[in-house]
Amino acid sequence: MADVLSVGVNLEAFAQAISAIQALRSSVSRVFDCLKDGMRNKETLEGREKAFIAHFQDNLHSVNRDLNELERLSNLVGKPSENHPLHNSGLLSLDPVQDKTPLYSQLLQAYKWSNKLQYHAGLASGLLNQQSLKRSANQMGVSAKRRPKAQPTTLVLPPQYVDDVISRIDRMFPEMSIHLSRPNGTSAMLLVTLGKVLKVIVVMRSLFIDRTIVKGYNESVYAEDGKLDIWSKSNYQVFQKVTDHATTALLHYQLPQMPDVVVRSFMLKAGEIQGLSPSTPRPSRLRHPAPRSRERKAGRRSY
């Protein structure tokens, strides 16, 4: 062994420890190479399995042997003396270069982000204050402790009532077809088809619309298990945009006292989307004039 220097580090053990680290990395790489190659170079399955297990065990033993050797050498290296003077090199971590420190740019970015957050929070607060609905139980100066908590009766409507409301809405809009199903219990799911334009998946909780997804007419709306796919988006950006607008409208407009009005208004807006579609047929008289009217005009001109 080499002499231990005044700093308390055995340099020969230190060099051997570095070589042990390299050997350990090589043995670990051989383990992963063995796993990557798998069972090869044997005709029978049993022979391949035995050869693979034996080779894998040898590699693991090599890793264990190299690791024990590294632990032994680490104990021989020793600990550097804490009293060793570092002189000016010990002050390098306390004296960073000001030109290379991005402190100003980070502070400026944080300041802009804070101002933008405050601006958007003010806008959101103004929009929420415009709503006539109050979600708090403390209204009209009445204490929440004195006022009994009202039970949300619209959330516990019987399924038969929901079916009747959906059937009435289906009769109101003959240009669309509404298919109601309950694959997950009492909560209803609607598949609304608007001609040959688009399909709308509506997930309901009683008569409240929780989620809506708009897809193209030719897109699949069912998952692999045969149920409605309420998670995947449309493959077309136009229907993704329509889905975002529909979700925003549902979050903005709610009427807990009359939830059927919200559902009816939603279907009415969906019908308007179909009317704006280019694939909707229009009367032929708006496209081309009648041939008889042309003949009459030509006859009048001849006179």
Coordinates of C-alpha atoms in Angstrom, one line a residue:
M1 CA 0.0 0.0 0.0
A2 CA 1.1 3.5 -0.7
D3 CA 1.8 5.9 2.0
V4 CA -1.2 7.9 3.2
L5 CA -0.8 11.6 2.5
S6 CA -1.4 14.3 4.9
V7 CA -4.9 14.9 3.4
G8 CA -6.0 11.4 4.7
V9 CA -6.5 9.7 1.3
N10 CA -4.9 6.5 0.2
L11 CA -4.1 7.2 -3.5
E12 CA -3.3 3.5 -4.4
A13 CA -6.7 2.4 -2.9
F14 CA -8.3 5.3 -4.7
A15 CA -6.9 4.1 -8.1
Q16 CA -8.0 0.6 -7.4
A17 CA -11.4 1.8 -6.5
I18 CA -11.7 3.5 -9.8
S19 CA -10.7 0.3 -11.6
A20 CA -13.3 -1.6 -9.5
I21 CA -16.0 0.9 -10.6
Q22 CA -15.1 0.2 -14.2
A23 CA -15.3 -3.5 -13.6
L24 CA -18.6 -3.2 -11.9
R25 CA -20.0 -1.2 -14.8
S26 CA -18.8 -3.8 -17.3
S27 CA -20.4 -6.7 -15.3
V28 CA -23.7 -4.8 -15.1
S29 CA -23.6 -4.2 -18.9
R30 CA -23.0 -8.0 -19.4
V31 CA -26.1 -8.7 -17.3
F32 CA -28.3 -6.4 -19.5
D33 CA -26.7 -7.9 -22.7
C34 CA -27.6 -11.3 -21.5
L35 CA -31.2 -10.2 -20.9
K36 CA -31.3 -8.6 -24.3
D37 CA -29.9 -11.6 -26.2
G38 CA -32.3 -14.0 -24.5
M39 CA -32.2 -17.8 -25.2
R40 CA -30.1 -18.6 -28.2
N41 CA -27.8 -21.2 -29.8
K42 CA -29.6 -24.2 -28.6
E43 CA -31.9 -26.5 -30.5
T44 CA -34.3 -27.5 -27.8
L45 CA -36.3 -25.2 -25.5
E46 CA -35.1 -26.9 -22.4
G47 CA -31.4 -26.5 -23.5
R48 CA -31.9 -22.9 -24.2
E49 CA -33.5 -22.2 -20.8
K50 CA -30.7 -24.0 -18.9
A51 CA -28.0 -22.2 -20.8
F52 CA -29.7 -18.8 -20.3
I53 CA -30.1 -19.4 -16.6
A54 CA -26.5 -20.5 -16.1
H55 CA -25.1 -17.6 -18.1
F56 CA -27.4 -15.1 -16.2
Q57 CA -26.3 -16.5 -12.8
D58 CA -22.6 -16.2 -13.7
N59 CA -23.1 -12.6 -14.7
L60 CA -25.0 -11.9 -11.4
H61 CA -22.2 -13.5 -9.4
S62 CA -19.7 -11.2 -11.3
V63 CA -21.7 -8.2 -10.3
N64 CA -21.9 -9.3 -6.7
R65 CA -18.1 -9.9 -6.6
D66 CA -17.2 -6.6 -8.1
L67 CA -19.6 -4.8 -5.8
N68 CA -18.0 -6.4 -2.7
E69 CA -14.5 -5.5 -4.0
L70 CA -15.6 -1.9 -4.5
E71 CA -17.0 -1.7 -0.9
R72 CA -13.8 -3.1 0.4
L73 CA -11.7 -0.5 -1.4
S74 CA -13.9 2.3 -0.4
N75 CA -13.1 1.6 3.2
L76 CA -9.4 1.7 2.4
V77 CA -9.5 5.0 0.6
G78 CA -10.0 7.0 3.8
K79 CA -11.6 10.4 4.5
P80 CA -10.1 13.7 3.4
S81 CA -8.9 15.9 6.2
E82 CA -11.3 18.7 7.0
N83 CA -8.5 20.9 8.1
H84 CA -6.9 20.9 4.7
P85 CA -6.8 24.5 3.5
L86 CA -8.6 25.3 0.3
H87 CA -7.3 28.9 0.1
N88 CA -9.1 30.9 -2.6
S89 CA -10.6 27.8 -4.4
G90 CA -13.0 27.4 -1.5
L91 CA -14.7 30.7 -2.3
L92 CA -15.6 29.8 -5.9
S93 CA -19.1 28.6 -4.9
L94 CA -19.7 31.8 -3.0
D95 CA -18.7 34.2 -5.8
P96 CA -20.7 33.4 -8.9
V97 CA -20.1 35.4 -12.1
Q98 CA -22.8 38.0 -12.4
D99 CA -22.8 38.0 -16.2
K100 CA -23.6 34.3 -16.4
T101 CA -26.3 34.3 -13.7
P102 CA -29.8 34.5 -15.3
L103 CA -31.3 36.1 -12.2
Y104 CA -32.6 39.3 -13.9
S105 CA -34.3 37.4 -16.7
Q106 CA -35.9 34.9 -14.2
L107 CA -37.2 37.7 -12.0
L108 CA -38.6 39.6 -15.0
Q109 CA -40.4 36.4 -16.3
A110 CA -41.8 35.8 -12.8
Y111 CA -43.0 39.4 -12.6
K112 CA -44.8 39.2 -16.0
W113 CA -46.3 35.9 -15.1
S114 CA -47.6 37.3 -11.8
N115 CA -49.2 40.3 -13.5
K116 CA -50.8 38.1 -16.1
L117 CA -52.2 35.8 -13.4
Q118 CA -53.6 38.8 -11.5
Y119 CA -55.2 40.1 -14.7
H120 CA -56.9 36.9 -15.6
A121 CA -58.0 36.3 -12.0
G122 CA -59.7 39.7 -12.1
L123 CA -61.5 38.8 -15.4
A124 CA -62.7 35.5 -13.9
S125 CA -63.9 37.2 -10.8
G126 CA -65.9 39.7 -12.9
L127 CA -67.5 37.0 -14.9
L128 CA -68.4 35.0 -11.9
N129 CA -70.0 38.0 -10.2
Q130 CA -72.3 38.5 -13.2
Q131 CA -73.9 35.1 -12.7
S132 CA -77.3 35.3 -11.0
L133 CA -76.9 31.8 -9.5
K134 CA -75.4 31.7 -6.0
R135 CA -73.8 28.5 -5.0
S136 CA -73.4 29.6 -1.4
A137 CA -76.1 28.8 1.2
N138 CA -75.7 32.2 2.8
Q139 CA -78.0 34.5 0.8
M140 CA -80.2 37.5 1.6
G141 CA -78.3 38.1 4.8
V142 CA -79.6 34.8 6.3
S143 CA -77.1 32.9 8.4
A144 CA -76.1 29.4 7.1
K145 CA -76.5 28.0 10.6
R146 CA -80.2 29.1 10.9
R147 CA -81.2 28.4 7.4
P148 CA -81.8 24.7 6.7
K149 CA -79.8 23.2 3.9
A150 CA -82.0 22.5 0.9
Q151 CA -81.7 19.1 -0.6
P152 CA -81.0 19.0 -4.4
T153 CA -84.2 17.4 -5.6
T154 CA -83.1 17.6 -9.3
L155 CA -80.2 15.2 -8.7
V156 CA -82.4 12.4 -7.5
L157 CA -85.0 12.3 -10.2
P158 CA -86.4 8.9 -11.1
P159 CA -85.1 7.3 -14.4
Q160 CA -88.7 7.2 -15.8
Y161 CA -89.0 10.9 -15.5
V162 CA -85.7 11.4 -17.3
D163 CA -86.8 9.0 -20.0
D164 CA -90.1 10.9 -20.5
V165 CA -88.2 14.2 -20.8
I166 CA -85.8 12.8 -23.4
S167 CA -88.6 11.3 -25.4
R168 CA -90.5 14.6 -25.5
I169 CA -87.3 16.4 -26.6
D170 CA -86.8 13.7 -29.3
R171 CA -90.3 14.3 -30.7
M172 CA -89.7 18.1 -30.7
F173 CA -86.7 17.7 -33.1
P174 CA -87.6 15.3 -35.9
E175 CA -84.3 16.2 -37.8
M176 CA -82.2 14.4 -35.2
S177 CA -82.4 11.0 -33.5
I178 CA -81.7 10.5 -29.8
H179 CA -80.7 7.1 -28.5
L180 CA -80.7 6.7 -24.7
S181 CA -78.8 4.0 -22.8
R182 CA -77.7 3.4 -19.2
P183 CA -74.5 1.2 -19.4
N184 CA -73.2 2.3 -15.9
G185 CA -76.4 2.2 -13.8
T186 CA -78.9 5.0 -13.5
S187 CA -76.9 7.7 -15.2
A188 CA -78.1 8.2 -18.8
M189 CA -76.0 8.5 -21.9
L190 CA -77.4 10.0 -25.1
L191 CA -76.2 9.4 -28.6
V192 CA -77.6 12.3 -30.7
T193 CA -77.3 11.9 -34.5
L194 CA -77.8 15.0 -36.7
G195 CA -78.6 13.8 -40.1
K196 CA -75.3 12.8 -41.8
V197 CA -73.3 15.6 -40.3
L198 CA -72.2 14.7 -36.8
K199 CA -72.8 12.7 -33.7
V200 CA -73.0 14.0 -30.2
I201 CA -72.3 11.9 -27.0
V202 CA -74.0 13.4 -24.0
V203 CA -73.2 12.1 -20.5
M204 CA -75.9 13.0 -18.0
R205 CA -76.3 12.9 -14.3
S206 CA -80.1 12.9 -13.7
L207 CA -81.1 15.8 -16.0
F208 CA -77.7 17.7 -15.7
I209 CA -75.3 17.4 -18.6
D210 CA -71.9 16.4 -17.3
R211 CA -69.9 15.9 -20.5
T212 CA -70.4 16.2 -24.2
I213 CA -68.3 15.1 -27.1
V214 CA -68.9 16.0 -30.8
K215 CA -67.6 13.7 -33.5
G216 CA -68.1 13.3 -37.2
Y217 CA -70.8 11.2 -38.7
N218 CA -68.4 8.6 -40.1
E219 CA -66.3 8.3 -36.8
S220 CA -66.8 5.5 -34.4
V221 CA -68.4 6.4 -31.1
Y222 CA -68.1 3.0 -29.4
A223 CA -65.2 1.5 -27.5
E224 CA -63.9 -2.0 -27.7
D225 CA -66.3 -3.3 -25.1
G226 CA -69.3 -2.0 -27.1
K227 CA -70.1 0.9 -24.8
L228 CA -70.1 4.6 -25.8
D229 CA -66.6 6.0 -25.8
I230 CA -66.8 9.1 -23.6
W231 CA -63.1 9.9 -23.4
S232 CA -61.5 9.9 -26.8
K233 CA -61.7 13.1 -28.9
S234 CA -62.7 13.5 -32.5
N235 CA -60.1 13.0 -35.2
Y236 CA -61.1 16.3 -36.8
Q237 CA -60.1 19.7 -35.4
V238 CA -63.4 21.3 -36.4
F239 CA -65.4 18.9 -34.2
Q240 CA -62.8 19.3 -31.4
K241 CA -63.5 23.0 -31.6
V242 CA -67.3 22.4 -31.5
T243 CA -66.8 20.2 -28.5
D244 CA -64.9 23.0 -26.7
H245 CA -67.6 25.5 -27.5
A246 CA -70.4 23.2 -26.3
T247 CA -68.5 22.4 -23.0
T248 CA -68.0 26.2 -22.4
A249 CA -71.7 26.8 -23.0
L250 CA -72.7 24.1 -20.5
L251 CA -70.4 25.5 -17.9
H252 CA -71.7 29.0 -18.4
Y253 CA -75.4 28.3 -18.6
Q254 CA -77.0 26.3 -15.8
L255 CA -80.5 26.4 -14.4
P256 CA -80.9 24.0 -11.5
Q257 CA -84.5 24.8 -11.0
M258 CA -85.5 23.7 -14.5
P259 CA -82.8 21.4 -15.9
D260 CA -85.0 20.2 -18.7
V261 CA -84.8 23.7 -20.2
V262 CA -81.0 23.4 -20.4
V263 CA -81.2 20.0 -22.2
R264 CA -83.8 21.4 -24.6
S265 CA -81.8 24.5 -25.3
F266 CA -78.7 22.3 -25.9
M267 CA -80.6 20.2 -28.5
L268 CA -81.9 23.4 -30.1
K269 CA -78.3 24.7 -30.5
A270 CA -77.3 21.4 -31.9
G271 CA -80.0 21.6 -34.5
E272 CA -78.7 25.1 -35.5
I273 CA -75.2 23.6 -36.0
Q274 CA -76.7 21.1 -38.4
G275 CA -78.4 24.0 -40.3
L276 CA -75.1 25.8 -40.7
S277 CA -73.4 22.7 -42.1
P278 CA -72.6 22.8 -45.9
S279 CA -73.9 19.2 -46.3
T280 CA -77.5 20.3 -45.3
P281 CA -79.7 20.2 -48.5
R282 CA -81.3 23.5 -49.5
P283 CA -84.3 24.1 -51.8
S284 CA -83.4 24.0 -55.4
R285 CA -85.4 27.2 -56.1
L286 CA -82.7 29.1 -54.2
R287 CA -80.0 27.7 -56.4
H288 CA -81.3 27.9 -59.9
P289 CA -84.4 29.5 -61.5
A290 CA -87.1 27.4 -63.0
P291 CA -86.7 26.6 -66.7
R292 CA -90.2 27.8 -67.5
S293 CA -89.6 31.2 -66.0
R294 CA -86.5 31.4 -68.3
E295 CA -88.6 30.6 -71.4
R296 CA -91.2 33.2 -70.4
K297 CA -88.5 35.9 -70.0
A298 CA -87.0 34.9 -73.3
G299 CA -90.4 35.2 -75.0
R300 CA -91.0 38.6 -73.5
R301 CA -87.7 39.8 -74.7
S302 CA -88.4 38.5 -78.3
Y303 CA -91.5 40.7 -78.4

